[in-house]
Amino acid sequence: MPVQTSESERIAALEAELAEARARAEKAERALAEGGVGSFGVRAERLLRLAEAEAREMRGAAAADVAAMIARAQADAEAHRHEVEQQLIERSTAMDRQARDRQAAFTAREQEMNAQLESRRAEGERLRTAALSEAERIRRDAQSDAARMRDAAEVEGAALREAATTETDRLGVIQQRAREQLARLDRTLGEALATL
């Protein structure tokens, strides 16, 4: 925005100079007309035309400068938008990788718990064949342990699933915010360009 103000001031100054040159030329022409010297009026008219041509050139140069500044601002904004998009993609990829790692850890833990459960069941069966009374007690204990382990596994599984869902929801919110920021940036650029 400071660039636009500077260019406006520059154009205003050029127009003021042109008006002043016109006023001087008209004054000189009036003075010469009153003094009876007509050739100086022709020179003053020529000077006025030269001043107008110079003012046109300066306006054109100022307009070219403004166009170049707008082009640079657009290029900078596009580069910044691309950089923000890349950062968001990288963050989203990292979050996806973390979610996959957590899911893999949960699956491995579940398999380990299942293996432990199967091992304990086999042990209970072996003990039952050795002695009926001892086997009955061990079977009850093993079933109780298995129920607790299943409950714990379900609780842990539910917690891990909830964490994964929360993480996925958070990623969605981050992506939505990124889209909103990009939309705001586009609107801001559009307004800035419209103002320019």
Short mmCIF file of C-alpha atoms in Angstrom, two decimals:
data_model
loop_
_atom_site.label_atom_id
_atom_site.label_comp_id
_atom_site.label_asym_id
_atom_site.label_seq_id
_atom_site.Cartn_x
_atom_site.Cartn_y
_atom_site.Cartn_z
CA MET A 1 0.00 0.00 0.00
CA PRO A 2 2.84 2.53 0.65
CA VAL A 3 3.91 2.01 -2.97
CA GLN A 4 0.49 3.04 -4.24
CA THR A 5 0.49 6.21 -2.09
CA SER A 6 3.95 7.11 -3.37
CA GLU A 7 2.87 6.66 -7.01
CA SER A 8 -0.29 8.73 -6.40
CA GLU A 9 1.78 11.51 -4.88
CA ARG A 10 4.18 11.36 -7.80
CA ILE A 11 1.36 11.64 -10.35
CA ALA A 12 -0.21 14.49 -8.36
CA ALA A 13 3.15 16.30 -8.30
CA LEU A 14 3.49 15.88 -12.08
CA GLU A 15 0.01 17.26 -12.62
CA ALA A 16 0.80 20.21 -10.35
CA GLU A 17 3.98 20.91 -12.33
CA LEU A 18 2.01 20.74 -15.58
CA ALA A 19 -0.60 23.16 -14.23
CA GLU A 20 2.15 25.51 -13.07
CA ALA A 21 3.85 25.36 -16.50
CA ARG A 22 0.53 26.10 -18.18
CA ALA A 23 -0.06 29.04 -15.86
CA ARG A 24 3.44 30.42 -16.57
CA ALA A 25 2.93 29.99 -20.31
CA GLU A 26 -0.46 31.73 -20.21
CA LYS A 27 1.00 34.55 -18.13
CA ALA A 28 3.91 34.98 -20.52
CA GLU A 29 1.54 34.88 -23.49
CA ARG A 30 -0.68 37.56 -21.94
CA ALA A 31 2.31 39.72 -21.15
CA LEU A 32 3.63 39.40 -24.68
CA ALA A 33 0.20 40.04 -26.19
CA GLU A 34 -0.05 43.21 -24.15
CA GLY A 35 3.51 44.17 -25.14
CA GLY A 36 2.88 43.45 -28.82
CA VAL A 37 5.44 40.66 -29.22
CA GLY A 38 3.63 37.72 -30.90
CA SER A 39 6.60 35.44 -31.61
CA PHE A 40 7.25 34.90 -27.92
CA GLY A 41 3.67 33.63 -27.56
CA VAL A 42 4.45 30.98 -30.16
CA ARG A 43 7.53 29.95 -28.18
CA ALA A 44 5.50 29.85 -24.99
CA GLU A 45 2.93 27.64 -26.72
CA ARG A 46 5.74 25.35 -27.85
CA LEU A 47 7.08 25.21 -24.28
CA LEU A 48 3.61 24.38 -23.04
CA ARG A 49 3.34 21.51 -25.55
CA LEU A 50 6.78 20.25 -24.49
CA ALA A 51 5.71 20.37 -20.84
CA GLU A 52 2.52 18.46 -21.66
CA ALA A 53 4.50 15.83 -23.60
CA GLU A 54 6.94 15.47 -20.70
CA ALA A 55 4.03 15.11 -18.28
CA ARG A 56 2.53 12.39 -20.50
CA GLU A 57 5.86 10.55 -20.53
CA MET A 58 6.14 10.84 -16.76
CA ARG A 59 2.57 9.54 -16.35
CA GLY A 60 3.39 6.62 -18.62
CA ALA A 61 6.58 5.85 -16.65
CA ALA A 62 4.64 6.02 -13.38
CA ALA A 63 1.97 3.68 -14.76
CA ALA A 64 4.68 1.25 -15.91
CA ASP A 65 6.28 1.39 -12.45
CA VAL A 66 2.92 0.66 -10.81
CA ALA A 67 2.29 -2.26 -13.20
CA ALA A 68 5.76 -3.68 -12.42
CA MET A 69 5.14 -3.35 -8.68
CA ILE A 70 1.76 -5.08 -9.01
CA ALA A 71 3.38 -7.91 -11.01
CA ARG A 72 6.08 -8.30 -8.34
CA ALA A 73 3.47 -8.32 -5.56
CA GLN A 74 1.45 -10.97 -7.43
CA ALA A 75 4.56 -13.12 -7.96
CA ASP A 76 5.53 -12.79 -4.28
CA ALA A 77 1.99 -13.69 -3.18
CA GLU A 78 1.92 -16.74 -5.48
CA ALA A 79 5.31 -17.92 -4.17
CA HIS A 80 4.11 -17.48 -0.57
CA ARG A 81 0.86 -19.36 -1.32
CA HIS A 82 2.83 -22.22 -2.88
CA GLU A 83 5.18 -22.35 0.12
CA VAL A 84 2.23 -22.47 2.55
CA GLU A 85 0.61 -25.25 0.50
CA GLN A 86 3.84 -27.27 0.57
CA GLN A 87 4.15 -26.86 4.34
CA LEU A 88 0.55 -27.97 4.84
CA ILE A 89 1.07 -31.01 2.59
CA GLU A 90 4.20 -31.97 4.53
CA ARG A 91 2.41 -31.58 7.87
CA SER A 92 -0.57 -33.58 6.63
CA THR A 93 1.74 -36.35 5.38
CA ALA A 94 3.56 -36.46 8.72
CA MET A 95 0.24 -36.66 10.60
CA ASP A 96 -0.95 -39.48 8.32
CA ARG A 97 2.30 -41.36 8.97
CA GLN A 98 1.89 -40.94 12.74
CA ALA A 99 -1.69 -42.23 12.55
CA ARG A 100 -0.54 -45.28 10.55
CA ASP A 101 2.28 -45.94 13.05
CA ARG A 102 -0.17 -45.79 15.95
CA GLN A 103 -2.57 -48.12 14.17
CA ALA A 104 0.28 -50.58 13.49
CA ALA A 105 1.34 -50.44 17.16
CA PHE A 106 -2.24 -51.11 18.23
CA THR A 107 -2.51 -54.09 15.86
CA ALA A 108 0.80 -55.54 17.12
CA ARG A 109 -0.33 -55.10 20.73
CA GLU A 110 -3.64 -56.79 19.97
CA GLN A 111 -1.85 -59.74 18.35
CA GLU A 112 0.50 -60.02 21.32
CA MET A 113 -2.43 -60.05 23.72
CA ASN A 114 -4.15 -62.74 21.63
CA ALA A 115 -0.97 -64.83 21.63
CA GLN A 116 -0.68 -64.50 25.40
CA LEU A 117 -4.33 -65.47 25.79
CA GLU A 118 -3.88 -68.57 23.65
CA SER A 119 -0.77 -69.52 25.60
CA ARG A 120 -2.59 -69.30 28.91
CA ARG A 121 -5.49 -71.32 27.63
CA ALA A 122 -3.09 -74.07 26.51
CA GLU A 123 -1.41 -74.03 29.90
CA GLY A 124 -4.78 -74.34 31.65
CA GLU A 125 -5.68 -77.31 29.48
CA ARG A 126 -2.39 -79.07 30.25
CA LEU A 127 -2.81 -78.52 33.98
CA ARG A 128 -6.39 -79.81 33.85
CA THR A 129 -5.22 -83.16 32.49
CA ALA A 130 -2.63 -83.48 35.27
CA ALA A 131 -5.06 -83.13 38.16
CA LEU A 132 -8.78 -82.57 37.98
CA SER A 133 -9.13 -80.55 41.15
CA GLU A 134 -6.09 -78.38 40.46
CA ALA A 135 -7.07 -78.10 36.82
CA GLU A 136 -10.53 -76.85 37.73
CA ARG A 137 -9.13 -74.09 39.89
CA ILE A 138 -6.54 -73.15 37.26
CA ARG A 139 -9.23 -73.14 34.56
CA ARG A 140 -11.36 -70.70 36.55
CA ASP A 141 -8.33 -68.48 37.18
CA ALA A 142 -7.35 -68.60 33.51
CA GLN A 143 -10.87 -67.71 32.39
CA SER A 144 -10.93 -64.83 34.86
CA ASP A 145 -7.54 -63.63 33.63
CA ALA A 146 -8.66 -63.97 30.03
CA ALA A 147 -11.79 -61.92 30.68
CA ARG A 148 -9.74 -59.20 32.35
CA MET A 149 -7.24 -59.20 29.52
CA ARG A 150 -10.00 -59.03 26.93
CA ASP A 151 -11.62 -56.15 28.80
CA ALA A 152 -8.28 -54.37 29.07
CA ALA A 153 -7.58 -55.04 25.38
CA GLU A 154 -11.01 -53.68 24.43
CA VAL A 155 -10.53 -50.60 26.60
CA GLU A 156 -7.06 -50.01 25.20
CA GLY A 157 -8.29 -50.68 21.66
CA ALA A 158 -11.17 -48.26 22.11
CA ALA A 159 -8.78 -45.62 23.47
CA LEU A 160 -6.39 -46.12 20.55
CA ARG A 161 -9.25 -45.98 18.05
CA GLU A 162 -10.57 -42.83 19.70
CA ALA A 163 -7.09 -41.27 19.61
CA ALA A 164 -6.76 -42.15 15.92
CA THR A 165 -10.21 -40.67 15.20
CA THR A 166 -9.35 -37.51 17.16
CA GLU A 167 -6.09 -37.18 15.25
CA THR A 168 -7.91 -37.62 11.94
CA ASP A 169 -10.50 -35.00 12.95
CA ARG A 170 -7.68 -32.64 13.97
CA LEU A 171 -6.03 -33.11 10.59
CA GLY A 172 -9.34 -32.28 8.92
CA VAL A 173 -9.60 -29.09 11.00
CA ILE A 174 -6.02 -28.13 10.07
CA GLN A 175 -6.76 -28.69 6.39
CA GLN A 176 -9.97 -26.68 6.64
CA ARG A 177 -8.12 -23.82 8.36
CA ALA A 178 -5.45 -23.93 5.68
CA ARG A 179 -8.12 -23.69 2.99
CA GLU A 180 -9.73 -20.75 4.84
CA GLN A 181 -6.34 -19.01 5.17
CA LEU A 182 -5.69 -19.51 1.47
CA ALA A 183 -9.17 -18.15 0.66
CA ARG A 184 -8.53 -15.12 2.90
CA LEU A 185 -5.14 -14.60 1.25
CA ASP A 186 -6.77 -14.77 -2.21
CA ARG A 187 -9.46 -12.28 -1.10
CA THR A 188 -6.83 -9.96 0.40
CA LEU A 189 -4.79 -10.10 -2.78
CA GLY A 190 -7.88 -9.47 -4.86
CA GLU A 191 -8.77 -6.45 -2.72
CA ALA A 192 -5.18 -5.17 -2.83
CA LEU A 193 -5.05 -5.58 -6.60
CA ALA A 194 -8.43 -3.90 -6.99
CA THR A 195 -7.20 -0.99 -4.84
CA LEU A 196 -4.03 -0.73 -6.89
#
